[in-house]
Coordinates of C-alpha atoms in Angstrom, one line a residue:
X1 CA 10.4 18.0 -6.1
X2 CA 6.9 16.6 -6.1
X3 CA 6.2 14.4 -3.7
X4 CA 3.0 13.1 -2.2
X5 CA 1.2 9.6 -0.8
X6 CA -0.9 7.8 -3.5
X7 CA -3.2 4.9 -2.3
X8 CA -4.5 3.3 -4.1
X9 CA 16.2 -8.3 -35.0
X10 CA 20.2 -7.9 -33.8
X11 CA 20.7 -4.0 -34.0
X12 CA 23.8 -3.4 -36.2
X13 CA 26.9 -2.5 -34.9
X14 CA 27.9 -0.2 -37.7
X15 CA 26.8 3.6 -37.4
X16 CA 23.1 4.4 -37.9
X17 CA 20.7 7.1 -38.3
X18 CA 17.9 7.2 -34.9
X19 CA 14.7 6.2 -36.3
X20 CA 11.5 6.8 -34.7
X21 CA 8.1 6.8 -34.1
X22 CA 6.7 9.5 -36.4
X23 CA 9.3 12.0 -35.6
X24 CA 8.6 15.8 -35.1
X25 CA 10.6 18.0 -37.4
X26 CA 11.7 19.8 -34.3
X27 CA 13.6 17.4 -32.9
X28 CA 16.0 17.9 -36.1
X29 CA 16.7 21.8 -35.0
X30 CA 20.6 21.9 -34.6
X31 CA 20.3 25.0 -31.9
X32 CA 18.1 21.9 -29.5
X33 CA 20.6 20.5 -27.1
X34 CA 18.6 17.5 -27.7
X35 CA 18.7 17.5 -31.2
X36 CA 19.4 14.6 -33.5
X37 CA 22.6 12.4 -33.6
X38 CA 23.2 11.5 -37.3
X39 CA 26.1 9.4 -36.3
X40 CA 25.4 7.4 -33.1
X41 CA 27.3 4.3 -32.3
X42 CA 24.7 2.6 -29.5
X43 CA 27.7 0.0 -28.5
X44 CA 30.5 2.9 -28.3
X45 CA 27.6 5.0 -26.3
X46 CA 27.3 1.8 -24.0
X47 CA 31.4 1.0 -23.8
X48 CA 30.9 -2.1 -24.8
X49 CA 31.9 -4.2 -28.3
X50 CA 29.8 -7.1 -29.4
X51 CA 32.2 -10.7 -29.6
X52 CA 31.5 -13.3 -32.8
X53 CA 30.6 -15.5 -30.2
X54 CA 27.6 -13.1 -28.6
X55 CA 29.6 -12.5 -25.1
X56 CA 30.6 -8.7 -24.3
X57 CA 33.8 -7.1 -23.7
X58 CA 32.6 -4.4 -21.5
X59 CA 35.4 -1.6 -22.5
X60 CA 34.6 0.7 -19.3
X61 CA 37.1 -0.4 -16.7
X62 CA 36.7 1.1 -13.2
X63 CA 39.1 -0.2 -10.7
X64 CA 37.7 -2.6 -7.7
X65 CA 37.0 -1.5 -4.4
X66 CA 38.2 -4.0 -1.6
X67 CA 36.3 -5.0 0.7
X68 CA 36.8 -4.0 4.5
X69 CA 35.8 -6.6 7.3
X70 CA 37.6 -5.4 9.9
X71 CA 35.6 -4.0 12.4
X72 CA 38.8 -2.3 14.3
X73 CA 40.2 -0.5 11.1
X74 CA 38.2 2.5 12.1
X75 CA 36.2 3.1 8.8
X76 CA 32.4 4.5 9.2
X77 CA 31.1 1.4 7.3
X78 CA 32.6 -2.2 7.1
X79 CA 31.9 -4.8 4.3
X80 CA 32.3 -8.1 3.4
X81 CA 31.5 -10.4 0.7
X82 CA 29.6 -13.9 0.3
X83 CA 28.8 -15.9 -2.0
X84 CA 25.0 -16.7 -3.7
X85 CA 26.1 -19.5 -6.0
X86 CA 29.2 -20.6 -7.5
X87 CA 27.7 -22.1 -10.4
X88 CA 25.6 -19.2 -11.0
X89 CA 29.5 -17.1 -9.7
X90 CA 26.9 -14.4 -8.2
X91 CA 28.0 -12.7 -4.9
X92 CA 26.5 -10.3 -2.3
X93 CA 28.5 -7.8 -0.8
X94 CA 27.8 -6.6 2.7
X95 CA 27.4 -3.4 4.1
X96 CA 27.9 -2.1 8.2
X97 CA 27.4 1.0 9.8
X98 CA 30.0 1.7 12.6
X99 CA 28.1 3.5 15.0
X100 CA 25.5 0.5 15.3
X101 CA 28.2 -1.2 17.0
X102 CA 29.4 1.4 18.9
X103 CA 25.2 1.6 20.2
X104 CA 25.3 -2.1 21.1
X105 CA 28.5 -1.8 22.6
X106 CA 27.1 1.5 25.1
X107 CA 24.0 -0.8 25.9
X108 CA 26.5 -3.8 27.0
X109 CA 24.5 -6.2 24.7
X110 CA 24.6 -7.5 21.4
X111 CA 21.2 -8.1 21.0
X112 CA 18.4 -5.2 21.3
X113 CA 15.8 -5.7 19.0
X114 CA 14.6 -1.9 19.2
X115 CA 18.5 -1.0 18.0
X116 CA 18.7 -3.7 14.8
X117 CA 18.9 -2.3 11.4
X118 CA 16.5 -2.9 8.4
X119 CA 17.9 -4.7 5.3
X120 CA 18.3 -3.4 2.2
X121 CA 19.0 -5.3 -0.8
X122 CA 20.2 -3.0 -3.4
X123 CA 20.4 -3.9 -7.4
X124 CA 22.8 -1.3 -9.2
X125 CA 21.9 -0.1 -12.6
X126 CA 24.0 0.8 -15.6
X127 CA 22.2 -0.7 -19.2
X128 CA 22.3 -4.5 -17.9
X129 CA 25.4 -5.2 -19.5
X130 CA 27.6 -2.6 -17.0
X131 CA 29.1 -3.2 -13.4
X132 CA 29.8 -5.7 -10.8
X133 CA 29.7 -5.1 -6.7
X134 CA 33.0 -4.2 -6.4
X135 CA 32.9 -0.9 -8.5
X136 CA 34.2 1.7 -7.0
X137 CA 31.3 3.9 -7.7
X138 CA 28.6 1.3 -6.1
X139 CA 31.1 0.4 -3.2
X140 CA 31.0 4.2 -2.4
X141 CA 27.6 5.0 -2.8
X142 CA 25.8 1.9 -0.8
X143 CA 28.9 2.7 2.2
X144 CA 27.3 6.5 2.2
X145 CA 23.9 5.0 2.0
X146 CA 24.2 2.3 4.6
X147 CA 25.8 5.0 7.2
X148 CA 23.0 7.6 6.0
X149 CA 20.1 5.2 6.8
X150 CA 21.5 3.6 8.7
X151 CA 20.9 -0.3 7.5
X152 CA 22.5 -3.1 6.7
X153 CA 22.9 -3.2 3.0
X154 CA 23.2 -6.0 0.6
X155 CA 24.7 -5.2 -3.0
X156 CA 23.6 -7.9 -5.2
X157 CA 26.3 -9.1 -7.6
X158 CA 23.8 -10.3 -10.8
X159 CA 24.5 -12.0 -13.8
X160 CA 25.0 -9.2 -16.9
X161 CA 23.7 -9.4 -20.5
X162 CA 23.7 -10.6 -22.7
X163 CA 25.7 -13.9 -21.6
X164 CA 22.7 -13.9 -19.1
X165 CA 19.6 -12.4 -20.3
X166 CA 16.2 -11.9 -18.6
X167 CA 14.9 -13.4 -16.6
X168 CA 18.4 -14.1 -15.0
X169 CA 18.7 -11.0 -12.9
X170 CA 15.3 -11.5 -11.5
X171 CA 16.2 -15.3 -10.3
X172 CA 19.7 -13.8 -9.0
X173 CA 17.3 -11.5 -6.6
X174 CA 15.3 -14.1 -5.6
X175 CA 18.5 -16.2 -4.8
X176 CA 19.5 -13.2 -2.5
X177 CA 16.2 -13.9 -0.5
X178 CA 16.3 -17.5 -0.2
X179 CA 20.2 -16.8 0.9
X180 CA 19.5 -14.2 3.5
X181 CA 16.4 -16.5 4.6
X182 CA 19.0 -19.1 5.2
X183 CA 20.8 -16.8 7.1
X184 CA 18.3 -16.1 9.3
X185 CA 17.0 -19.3 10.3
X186 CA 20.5 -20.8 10.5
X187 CA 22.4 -20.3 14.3
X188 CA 25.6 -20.1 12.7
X189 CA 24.6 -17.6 9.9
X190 CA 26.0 -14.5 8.7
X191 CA 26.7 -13.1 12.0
X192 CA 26.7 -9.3 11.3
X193 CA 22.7 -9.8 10.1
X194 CA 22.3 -12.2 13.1
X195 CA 23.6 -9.7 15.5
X196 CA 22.2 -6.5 13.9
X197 CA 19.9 -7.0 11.1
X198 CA 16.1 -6.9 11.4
X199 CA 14.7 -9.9 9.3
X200 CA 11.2 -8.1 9.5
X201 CA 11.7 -5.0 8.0
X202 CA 13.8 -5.8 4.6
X203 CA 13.4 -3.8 1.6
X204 CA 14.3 -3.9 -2.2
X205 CA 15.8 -0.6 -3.4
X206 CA 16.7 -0.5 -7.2
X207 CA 18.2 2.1 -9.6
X208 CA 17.5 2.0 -13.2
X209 CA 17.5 -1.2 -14.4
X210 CA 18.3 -2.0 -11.3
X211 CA 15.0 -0.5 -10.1
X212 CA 13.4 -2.7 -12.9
X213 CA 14.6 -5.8 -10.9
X214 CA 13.9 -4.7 -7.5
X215 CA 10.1 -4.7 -8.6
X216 CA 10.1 -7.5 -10.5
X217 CA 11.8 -9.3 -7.1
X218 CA 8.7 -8.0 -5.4
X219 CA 6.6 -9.5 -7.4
X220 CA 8.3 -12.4 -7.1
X221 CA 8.5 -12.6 -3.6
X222 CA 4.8 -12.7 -2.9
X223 CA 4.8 -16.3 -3.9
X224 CA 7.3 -17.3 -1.7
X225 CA 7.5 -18.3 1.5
X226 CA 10.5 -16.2 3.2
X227 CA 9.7 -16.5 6.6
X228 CA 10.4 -15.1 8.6
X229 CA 12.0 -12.2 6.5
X230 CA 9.2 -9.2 5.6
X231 CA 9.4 -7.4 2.6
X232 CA 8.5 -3.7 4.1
X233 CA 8.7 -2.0 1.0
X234 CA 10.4 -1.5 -2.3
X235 CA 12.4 1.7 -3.1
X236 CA 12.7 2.3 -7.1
X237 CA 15.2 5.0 -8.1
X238 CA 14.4 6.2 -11.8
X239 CA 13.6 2.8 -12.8
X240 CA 14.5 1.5 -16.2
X241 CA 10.9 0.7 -18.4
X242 CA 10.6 0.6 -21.6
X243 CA 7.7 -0.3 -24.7
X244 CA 7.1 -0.5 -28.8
X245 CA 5.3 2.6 -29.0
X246 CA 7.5 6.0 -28.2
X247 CA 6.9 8.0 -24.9
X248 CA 6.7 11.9 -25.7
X249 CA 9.4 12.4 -23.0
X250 CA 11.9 9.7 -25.0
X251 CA 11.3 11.7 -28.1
X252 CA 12.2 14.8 -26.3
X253 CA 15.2 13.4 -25.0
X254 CA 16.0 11.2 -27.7
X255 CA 19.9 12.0 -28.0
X256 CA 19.9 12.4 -24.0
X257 CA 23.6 12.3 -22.8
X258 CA 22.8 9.6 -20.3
X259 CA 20.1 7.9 -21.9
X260 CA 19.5 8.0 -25.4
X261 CA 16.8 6.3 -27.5
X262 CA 19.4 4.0 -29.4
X263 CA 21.8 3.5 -26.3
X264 CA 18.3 2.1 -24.1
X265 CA 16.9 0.5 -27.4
X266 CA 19.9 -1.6 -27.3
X267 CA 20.2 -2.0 -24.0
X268 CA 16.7 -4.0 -24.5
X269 CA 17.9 -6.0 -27.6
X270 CA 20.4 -7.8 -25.1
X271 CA 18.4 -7.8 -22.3
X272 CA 15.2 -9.2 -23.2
X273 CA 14.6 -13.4 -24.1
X274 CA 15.4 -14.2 -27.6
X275 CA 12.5 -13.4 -30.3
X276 CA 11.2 -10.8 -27.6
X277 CA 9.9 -7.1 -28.4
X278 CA 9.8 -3.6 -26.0
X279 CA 6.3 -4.9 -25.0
X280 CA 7.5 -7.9 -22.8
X281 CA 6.3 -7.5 -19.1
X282 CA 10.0 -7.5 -18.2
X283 CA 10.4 -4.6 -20.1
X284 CA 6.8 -2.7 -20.3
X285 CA 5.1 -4.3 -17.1
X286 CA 2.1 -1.4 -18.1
X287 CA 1.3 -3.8 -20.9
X288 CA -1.5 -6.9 -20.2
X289 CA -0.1 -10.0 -18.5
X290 CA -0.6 -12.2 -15.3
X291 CA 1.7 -10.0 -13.0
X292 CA -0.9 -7.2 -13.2
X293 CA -3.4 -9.3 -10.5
X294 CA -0.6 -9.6 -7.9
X295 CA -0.1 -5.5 -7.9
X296 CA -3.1 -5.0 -5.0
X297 CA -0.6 -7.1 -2.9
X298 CA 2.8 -5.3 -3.8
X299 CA 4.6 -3.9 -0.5
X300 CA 4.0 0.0 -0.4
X301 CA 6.6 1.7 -3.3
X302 CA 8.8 4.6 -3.5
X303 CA 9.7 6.1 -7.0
X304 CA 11.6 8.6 -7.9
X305 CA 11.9 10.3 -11.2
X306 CA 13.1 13.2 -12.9
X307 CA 11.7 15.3 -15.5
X308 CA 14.1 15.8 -18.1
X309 CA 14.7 12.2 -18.2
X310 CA 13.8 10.1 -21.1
X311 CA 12.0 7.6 -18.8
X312 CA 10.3 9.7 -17.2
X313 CA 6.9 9.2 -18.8
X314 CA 7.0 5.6 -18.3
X315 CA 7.9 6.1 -14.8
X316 CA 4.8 7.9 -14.1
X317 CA 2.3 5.6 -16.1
X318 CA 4.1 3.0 -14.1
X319 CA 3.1 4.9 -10.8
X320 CA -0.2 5.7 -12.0
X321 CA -0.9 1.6 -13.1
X322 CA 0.3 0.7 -9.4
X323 CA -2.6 3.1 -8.3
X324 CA -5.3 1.9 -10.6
X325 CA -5.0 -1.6 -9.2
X326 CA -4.6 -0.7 -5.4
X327 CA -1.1 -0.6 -4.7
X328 CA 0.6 2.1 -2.0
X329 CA 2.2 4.3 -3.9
X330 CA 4.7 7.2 -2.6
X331 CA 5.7 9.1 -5.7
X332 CA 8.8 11.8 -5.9
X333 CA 9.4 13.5 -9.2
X334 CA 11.7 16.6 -10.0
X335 CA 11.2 18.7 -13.0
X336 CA 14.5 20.0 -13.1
X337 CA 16.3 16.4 -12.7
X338 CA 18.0 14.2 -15.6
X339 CA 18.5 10.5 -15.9
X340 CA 20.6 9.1 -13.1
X341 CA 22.0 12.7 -12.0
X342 CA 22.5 11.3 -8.4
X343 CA 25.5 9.5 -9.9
X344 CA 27.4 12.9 -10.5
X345 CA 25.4 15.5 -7.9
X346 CA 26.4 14.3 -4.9
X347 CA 23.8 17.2 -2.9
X348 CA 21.0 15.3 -5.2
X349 CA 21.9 11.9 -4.1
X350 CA 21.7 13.0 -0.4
X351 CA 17.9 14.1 -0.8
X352 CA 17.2 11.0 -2.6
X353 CA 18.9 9.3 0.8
X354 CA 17.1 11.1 3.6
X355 CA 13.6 10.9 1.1
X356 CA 14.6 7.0 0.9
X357 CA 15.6 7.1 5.2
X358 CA 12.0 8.5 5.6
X359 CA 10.0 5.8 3.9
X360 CA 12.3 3.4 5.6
X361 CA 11.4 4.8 8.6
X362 CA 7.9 5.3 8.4

């Protein structure tokens, strides 16, 4: 792993042929494990089926995860859940290390600032259209993350697309900081962050379209006053980028397993505003726009990438734009890495943790 300190139209549901950018004939090859798909259903790739009336029925069901508030059950992490907005029906769900009670407890106080945890806000990935906070796979991996840290972490529960489409996700994050501002400067507030939480060091930590938001919060949140929160830094896992003009890595990877060309095409198509292309700044923030003069002032950044991921490319013109314009870049990319392998390699996800515990820490 490379890693180092940088200053500085409606796609149709019926089966289709990929079409790209000036195609190499060597991505036809049957022998390349990344070889053409002639039949490729995007919405089958994506579980999901398209309704007459433009909702989703998201066809990949993973049963709930509860949540745990007690603090006597004896589990490693506790959590809880809250609510942003009703209108809006976006949630947080709260995550507790034991042993930070357990330390308060030993010191016979339930306030040592030198013992609070930072605050993590995380935003999960999975195609925009995929997952709410109670997954079972995001309820396990921000427990193992929050313990591994340790920190109190806040799953954000965004709106999906395409019922909500960008920039909905974004003003969900930005919700979750106003909300855990209120919490702060409220005496009767959430009292696991008022007992143990550290308003000045919170951080935005984002996997892959996840990551997307996580930066586009940060961007966000240098226009608002969130006193006295401090955004420390921003921790983007793989995040999900995309453009008009083909990436050599996404023709490489075109029929990846995890992330292929059609699949994260139409993954865009319901994500982005109405009438927009690839190029929007939500999608390609490497193209010209306004958000380009706030990058000097971003909090310092983590990415992480892997090489035989079809992002990949955009990932590192994305690190390489935050160093042009100034920005404190800590870049980690893996050659030998796919697109979200952290999800199934559970010895990969623990590096990415103690890489992500060190910037935390630093």
């Amino acid at each position: 792993m490379i890693h180092g300190n940088i200053k500085g139209n409606q796609i149709s549901p019926q089966r289709f042929e990929v079409i790209v950018n000036e195609l190499p004939s060597f991505l036809i090859h049957s022998s390349s494990r990344y070889h053409i798909m002639p039949e490729l259903d995007p919405y089958e790739y994506l579980n999901i089926r398209i309704d007459p009336d433009g909702t989703v029925t998201r066809l990949l069901n993973l049963p709930p995860a509860n949540a745990n508030p007690d603090l006597n059950s004896g589990a490693a992490v506790f959590s809880k859940d809250a609510i942003l907005s009703e209108e809006k029906n976006t949630a947080v769900r709260i995550y507790l290390p034991s042993n930070i009670i357990t330390k308060h407890a030993a010191a016979a106080t339930t306030v040592n600032e030198k013992m609070r945890l930072p605050i993590v806000f995380h935003f999960h990935g999975c195609s925009w259209v995929q997952f709410r906070a109670n997954s079972t796979i995001l309820h396990a991996s921000r427990s193992l993350f929050a313990f591994t840290i340790p920190a109190i972490v806040i799953l954000v529960d965004y709106r999906l697309a395409p019922e909500n489409r960008l920039p909905a996700p974004y003003e969900d994050a930005t919700d979750a900081l106003l909300w855990l501002q209120k919490q702060a400067l409220d005496p009767q507030g959430e009292k696991w962050l008022k007992d143990y939480g550290d308003f000045s060091r919170c951080y935005l930590h984002g996997s892959g379209c996840g990551g997307n938001i996580a930066f586009n919060a940060a961007l966000r949140s240098l226009d608002m006053d969130l006193s006295p929160l401090k955004i420390d830094g921003i921790i983007l896992n793989q995040p999900l980028f995309g453009g008009r003009k083909r990436t050599k890595s996404e023709m490489k990877f075109l029929a990846d397993q995890v992330a292929s060309l059609p699949a994260m095409d139409l993954m865009w198509e319901l994500a982005l505003p109405e009438g927009a292309d690839r190029d929007h700044p939500f999608c390609n923030p490497m193209a010209d726009g306004p958000h380009k003069s706030k990058l000097r002032s971003l909090q310092r950044c983590l990415v992480f990438g892997f090489g035989r991921d079809p992002l990949v490319d955009r990932q590192q013109e994305f690190v390489q734009m935050l160093i042009l314009h100034g920005a404190n870049v800590e870049a980690c990319f893996d050659d030998s890495g796919f697109h979200r392998i952290d999800i199934v390699d559970p010895q990969r996800a623990a590096i990415l943790d103690e890489i992500a515990k060190g910037f935390i820490d630093s």
